[in-house]
Short mmCIF file of C-alpha atoms in Angstrom, two decimals:
data_model
loop_
_atom_site.label_atom_id
_atom_site.label_comp_id
_atom_site.label_asym_id
_atom_site.label_seq_id
_atom_site.Cartn_x
_atom_site.Cartn_y
_atom_site.Cartn_z
CA UNK A 28 135.55 62.19 154.22
CA UNK A 29 135.34 62.14 150.56
CA UNK A 30 131.78 62.71 149.11
CA UNK A 31 129.96 63.68 145.84
CA UNK A 32 126.62 65.36 145.38
CA UNK A 33 124.88 63.43 142.57
CA UNK A 34 121.79 64.71 140.77
CA UNK A 35 119.85 61.71 139.24
CA UNK A 36 118.06 62.73 136.06
CA UNK A 37 115.95 60.63 133.72
CA UNK A 38 114.09 61.65 130.55
CA UNK A 39 111.13 59.22 130.82
CA UNK A 40 109.05 60.94 133.50
CA UNK A 41 105.53 59.74 133.28
CA UNK A 42 103.94 63.03 134.28
CA UNK A 43 106.30 65.36 132.59
CA UNK A 44 108.62 63.60 129.92
CA UNK A 45 111.92 65.31 129.46
CA UNK A 46 111.48 67.46 132.34
CA UNK A 47 115.31 67.92 133.25
CA UNK A 48 115.53 69.79 129.94
CA UNK A 49 112.44 71.96 130.67
CA UNK A 50 113.28 75.62 129.90
CA UNK A 51 112.88 77.78 132.92
CA UNK A 52 113.58 81.40 132.08
CA UNK A 53 116.29 80.61 129.56
CA UNK A 54 118.01 77.73 131.33
CA UNK A 55 117.30 73.97 131.36
CA UNK A 56 115.93 72.81 134.78
CA UNK A 57 118.81 70.35 135.29
CA UNK A 58 121.23 73.22 134.92
CA UNK A 59 119.47 75.35 137.58
CA UNK A 60 119.59 72.36 140.05
CA UNK A 61 123.28 71.91 139.23
CA UNK A 62 124.04 75.56 140.04
CA UNK A 63 122.30 75.35 143.37
CA UNK A 64 124.40 72.41 144.19
CA UNK A 65 127.64 74.00 143.02
CA UNK A 66 126.80 76.97 145.33
CA UNK A 67 126.74 74.55 148.25
CA UNK A 68 129.80 72.50 147.66
CA UNK A 69 131.82 73.68 144.59
CA UNK A 70 131.78 72.59 141.06
CA UNK A 71 134.25 69.62 141.38
CA UNK A 72 131.89 67.69 143.74
CA UNK A 73 128.63 67.84 141.72
CA UNK A 74 127.85 65.11 139.32
CA UNK A 75 124.67 64.51 136.96
CA UNK A 76 123.70 60.86 136.63
CA UNK A 77 121.63 60.02 133.63
CA UNK A 78 120.81 57.24 131.14
CA UNK A 79 119.83 59.62 128.26
CA UNK A 80 122.05 61.03 125.63
CA UNK A 81 119.94 64.22 125.38
CA UNK A 82 120.27 65.02 129.06
CA UNK A 83 124.06 64.13 128.84
CA UNK A 84 124.64 66.27 125.83
CA UNK A 85 122.86 69.20 127.58
CA UNK A 86 124.89 68.95 130.83
CA UNK A 87 128.25 68.61 129.11
CA UNK A 88 127.68 72.19 127.98
CA UNK A 89 128.37 73.38 131.63
CA UNK A 90 130.10 70.41 133.33
CA UNK A 91 132.39 67.37 132.61
CA UNK A 92 130.96 65.54 135.61
CA UNK A 93 128.36 63.53 133.78
CA UNK A 94 128.01 59.83 134.58
CA UNK A 95 126.14 57.56 132.27
CA UNK A 96 124.22 54.83 133.96
CA UNK A 97 122.01 51.98 132.86
CA UNK A 98 118.47 52.42 131.68
CA UNK A 99 116.93 49.88 134.07
CA UNK A 100 117.44 51.79 137.45
CA UNK A 101 114.39 51.17 139.67
CA UNK A 102 114.65 54.61 141.34
CA UNK A 103 116.84 57.73 141.43
CA UNK A 104 118.69 56.30 144.49
CA UNK A 105 119.57 53.07 142.42
CA UNK A 106 120.94 55.50 139.73
CA UNK A 107 122.88 57.38 142.30
CA UNK A 108 124.51 54.12 143.50
CA UNK A 109 125.47 53.22 139.88
CA UNK A 110 127.03 56.74 139.42
CA UNK A 111 128.86 56.63 142.79
CA UNK A 112 130.43 53.21 141.95
CA UNK A 113 131.73 54.75 138.73
CA UNK A 114 133.12 57.74 140.40
CA UNK A 115 134.80 55.61 143.06
CA UNK A 116 136.50 56.22 146.45
CA UNK A 117 133.54 57.82 148.07
CA UNK A 118 132.63 57.57 151.81
CA UNK A 119 129.18 59.05 151.32
CA UNK A 120 126.94 60.32 148.68
CA UNK A 121 124.53 63.25 148.69
CA UNK A 122 121.48 62.76 146.49
CA UNK A 123 119.63 66.06 145.26
CA UNK A 124 116.71 65.45 143.00
CA UNK A 125 116.98 66.85 139.44
CA UNK A 126 113.46 68.50 139.45
CA UNK A 127 114.11 70.93 142.37
CA UNK A 128 115.39 74.16 140.64
CA UNK A 129 114.76 76.27 143.69
CA UNK A 130 116.63 73.91 146.15
CA UNK A 131 118.36 76.00 148.79
CA UNK A 132 122.19 75.44 148.88
CA UNK A 133 122.16 76.05 152.61
CA UNK A 134 119.88 73.06 153.04
CA UNK A 135 122.22 70.89 151.12
CA UNK A 136 125.13 72.06 153.43
CA UNK A 137 122.92 71.29 156.43
CA UNK A 138 122.48 67.70 155.32
CA UNK A 139 126.10 67.22 154.72
CA UNK A 140 126.98 68.85 158.15
CA UNK A 141 124.60 66.37 159.92
CA UNK A 142 126.21 63.48 158.10
CA UNK A 143 129.69 64.77 159.13
CA UNK A 144 128.55 64.87 162.73
CA UNK A 145 127.09 61.33 162.55
CA UNK A 146 129.06 59.49 159.83
CA UNK A 147 127.51 56.27 158.71
CA UNK A 148 123.91 57.54 159.27
CA UNK A 149 121.38 57.94 156.53
CA UNK A 150 120.12 61.54 156.59
CA UNK A 151 117.04 63.16 154.95
CA UNK A 152 115.57 66.52 154.98
CA UNK A 153 112.11 67.42 156.22
CA UNK A 154 110.01 70.70 156.59
CA UNK A 155 106.85 71.75 158.26
CA UNK A 156 103.77 71.72 155.97
CA UNK A 157 102.31 75.20 155.66
CA UNK A 158 98.92 74.56 154.12
CA UNK A 159 96.15 71.93 154.11
CA UNK A 160 96.49 71.60 150.34
CA UNK A 161 99.98 70.24 150.80
CA UNK A 162 98.76 68.03 153.75
CA UNK A 163 96.19 66.33 151.58
CA UNK A 164 98.22 66.24 148.42
CA UNK A 165 99.40 62.81 147.40
CA UNK A 166 102.37 64.28 145.57
CA UNK A 167 103.74 65.32 148.99
CA UNK A 168 105.32 62.55 151.20
CA UNK A 169 104.53 63.15 154.75
CA UNK A 170 106.98 62.37 157.55
CA UNK A 171 106.30 60.99 161.12
CA UNK A 172 109.44 60.68 163.41
CA UNK A 173 110.59 59.93 166.91
CA UNK A 174 111.59 62.57 169.43
CA UNK A 175 115.22 62.08 168.52
CA UNK A 176 114.52 62.66 164.76
CA UNK A 177 114.60 59.12 163.57
CA UNK A 178 111.98 58.34 160.81
CA UNK A 179 109.05 56.23 161.92
CA UNK A 180 107.24 56.21 158.48
CA UNK A 181 106.55 58.25 155.44
CA UNK A 182 103.47 58.19 153.47
CA UNK A 183 101.63 60.07 150.59
CA UNK A 184 98.51 59.97 152.94
CA UNK A 185 97.62 62.77 155.30
CA UNK A 186 99.58 61.75 158.40
CA UNK A 187 99.58 62.39 161.34
CA UNK A 188 95.91 62.66 161.52
CA UNK A 189 93.45 63.31 164.33
CA UNK A 190 89.88 62.65 165.36
CA UNK A 191 88.61 65.81 163.70
CA UNK A 192 90.30 64.89 160.42
CA UNK A 193 91.46 68.59 160.16
CA UNK A 194 95.01 69.72 159.28
CA UNK A 195 96.98 70.56 162.38
CA UNK A 196 100.70 69.93 162.31
CA UNK A 197 102.59 67.90 159.92
CA UNK A 198 106.01 67.61 158.17
CA UNK A 199 106.85 66.76 154.48
CA UNK A 200 109.93 65.25 153.01
CA UNK A 201 112.57 67.39 151.42
CA UNK A 202 114.48 65.36 148.79
CA UNK A 203 118.00 65.87 149.89
CA UNK A 204 119.67 62.69 151.13
CA UNK A 205 123.04 61.70 152.53
CA UNK A 206 123.97 58.00 152.18
CA UNK A 207 126.96 56.00 153.49
CA UNK A 208 128.26 53.81 150.68
CA UNK A 209 127.71 50.57 152.52
CA UNK A 210 123.97 51.22 153.03
CA UNK A 211 123.69 52.48 149.40
CA UNK A 212 125.18 49.31 148.16
CA UNK A 213 122.83 47.12 150.14
CA UNK A 214 119.93 49.12 148.87
CA UNK A 215 120.86 48.65 145.23
CA UNK A 216 121.38 45.00 145.77
CA UNK A 217 117.53 44.50 146.18
CA UNK A 218 116.25 43.03 143.03
CA UNK A 219 112.72 44.41 143.75
CA UNK A 220 111.35 47.37 145.48
CA UNK A 221 110.24 46.56 149.04
CA UNK A 222 106.44 46.39 149.74
CA UNK A 223 105.77 49.71 151.36
CA UNK A 224 108.35 51.48 149.09
CA UNK A 225 106.34 50.09 146.12
CA UNK A 226 103.03 50.85 147.57
CA UNK A 227 103.76 54.53 148.54
CA UNK A 228 106.27 55.08 145.70
CA UNK A 229 108.79 56.46 148.19
CA UNK A 230 112.23 54.98 147.88
CA UNK A 231 113.61 55.97 151.37
CA UNK A 232 111.05 53.41 152.74
CA UNK A 233 113.33 50.67 151.30
CA UNK A 234 115.95 51.55 153.89
CA UNK A 235 113.47 51.39 156.70
CA UNK A 236 112.14 48.00 155.54
CA UNK A 237 115.69 46.81 155.40
CA UNK A 238 116.19 47.80 159.15
CA UNK A 239 118.17 51.03 158.73
CA UNK A 240 117.45 54.02 160.75
CA UNK A 241 116.90 57.25 158.89
CA UNK A 242 117.78 60.55 160.71
CA UNK A 243 115.41 63.41 159.57
CA UNK A 244 116.88 66.96 159.75
CA UNK A 245 114.47 69.91 159.79
CA UNK A 246 115.03 72.64 157.12
CA UNK A 247 112.96 75.64 155.79
CA UNK A 248 111.83 73.62 152.74
CA UNK A 249 110.67 76.36 150.50
CA UNK A 250 111.69 74.43 147.22
CA UNK A 251 109.15 73.16 144.68
CA UNK A 252 109.44 69.79 143.02
CA UNK A 253 108.44 70.13 139.38
CA UNK A 254 106.27 67.17 138.60
CA UNK A 255 103.66 68.90 136.38
CA UNK A 256 103.45 71.88 134.04
CA UNK A 257 101.61 73.84 136.78
CA UNK A 258 104.61 73.26 139.03
CA UNK A 259 106.80 74.79 136.42
CA UNK A 260 104.69 77.86 136.05
CA UNK A 261 104.86 78.30 139.87
CA UNK A 262 108.71 78.11 139.73
CA UNK A 263 108.89 80.68 136.86
CA UNK A 264 106.50 82.91 138.85
CA UNK A 265 108.78 82.73 141.93
CA UNK A 266 111.93 83.38 139.95
CA UNK A 267 110.26 86.26 138.09
CA UNK A 268 109.19 87.91 141.19
CA UNK A 269 112.29 87.04 143.40
CA UNK A 270 115.40 87.62 141.17
CA UNK A 271 117.59 86.74 144.21
CA UNK A 272 116.50 83.21 143.72
CA UNK A 273 118.51 83.10 140.55
CA UNK A 274 122.11 81.83 140.84
#
């Protein structure tokens, strides 16, 4: 099967504008994400999808696989579809978020292996939540799933909950996805976000609301999504104290 790993990157982040170009110990964040993906699958399969000339110029310093997309994509997954259509001849696409400079290459490989085992299935990563702070944080999408791993729902609310209201066991989404091209195409044809996708601001919910199953795969999930300056400080601290994290 032919596939590509596509990193969607936009400049106009509401909480941290220009974050793909954020300097993290001498490298732009988008380059760190790209290097982690290259470690998993090799340089020729990794693409950056962006609508911004500043990001494109930066990325062309280390790769020719930069795809320009429109500036009206509703989500990163819509941007991934536009890029996949331009690349062409793909059976499936792996979406890795451009704000995850510590993403584990082994976890990218794990998602790809699961897709290879079950071709045609939408696959997404998840990991156990390790603290109450993560559990109650509305920046962390929580996952509830069936015994066979199929996604039941995902929410920024603290789910699953219990009568005591205290944190017990929960899982969070890890933003590595594998999409078959036919499902990705149908996703992108929607002119508007679906109701729960829009309410939760979680794009994988569009697939659920369209009737697709999503298979969740558990990984360690030690990466940090950089949404705020404080997140960037945490990443820099980790890289400073753990040089083996540096590609």
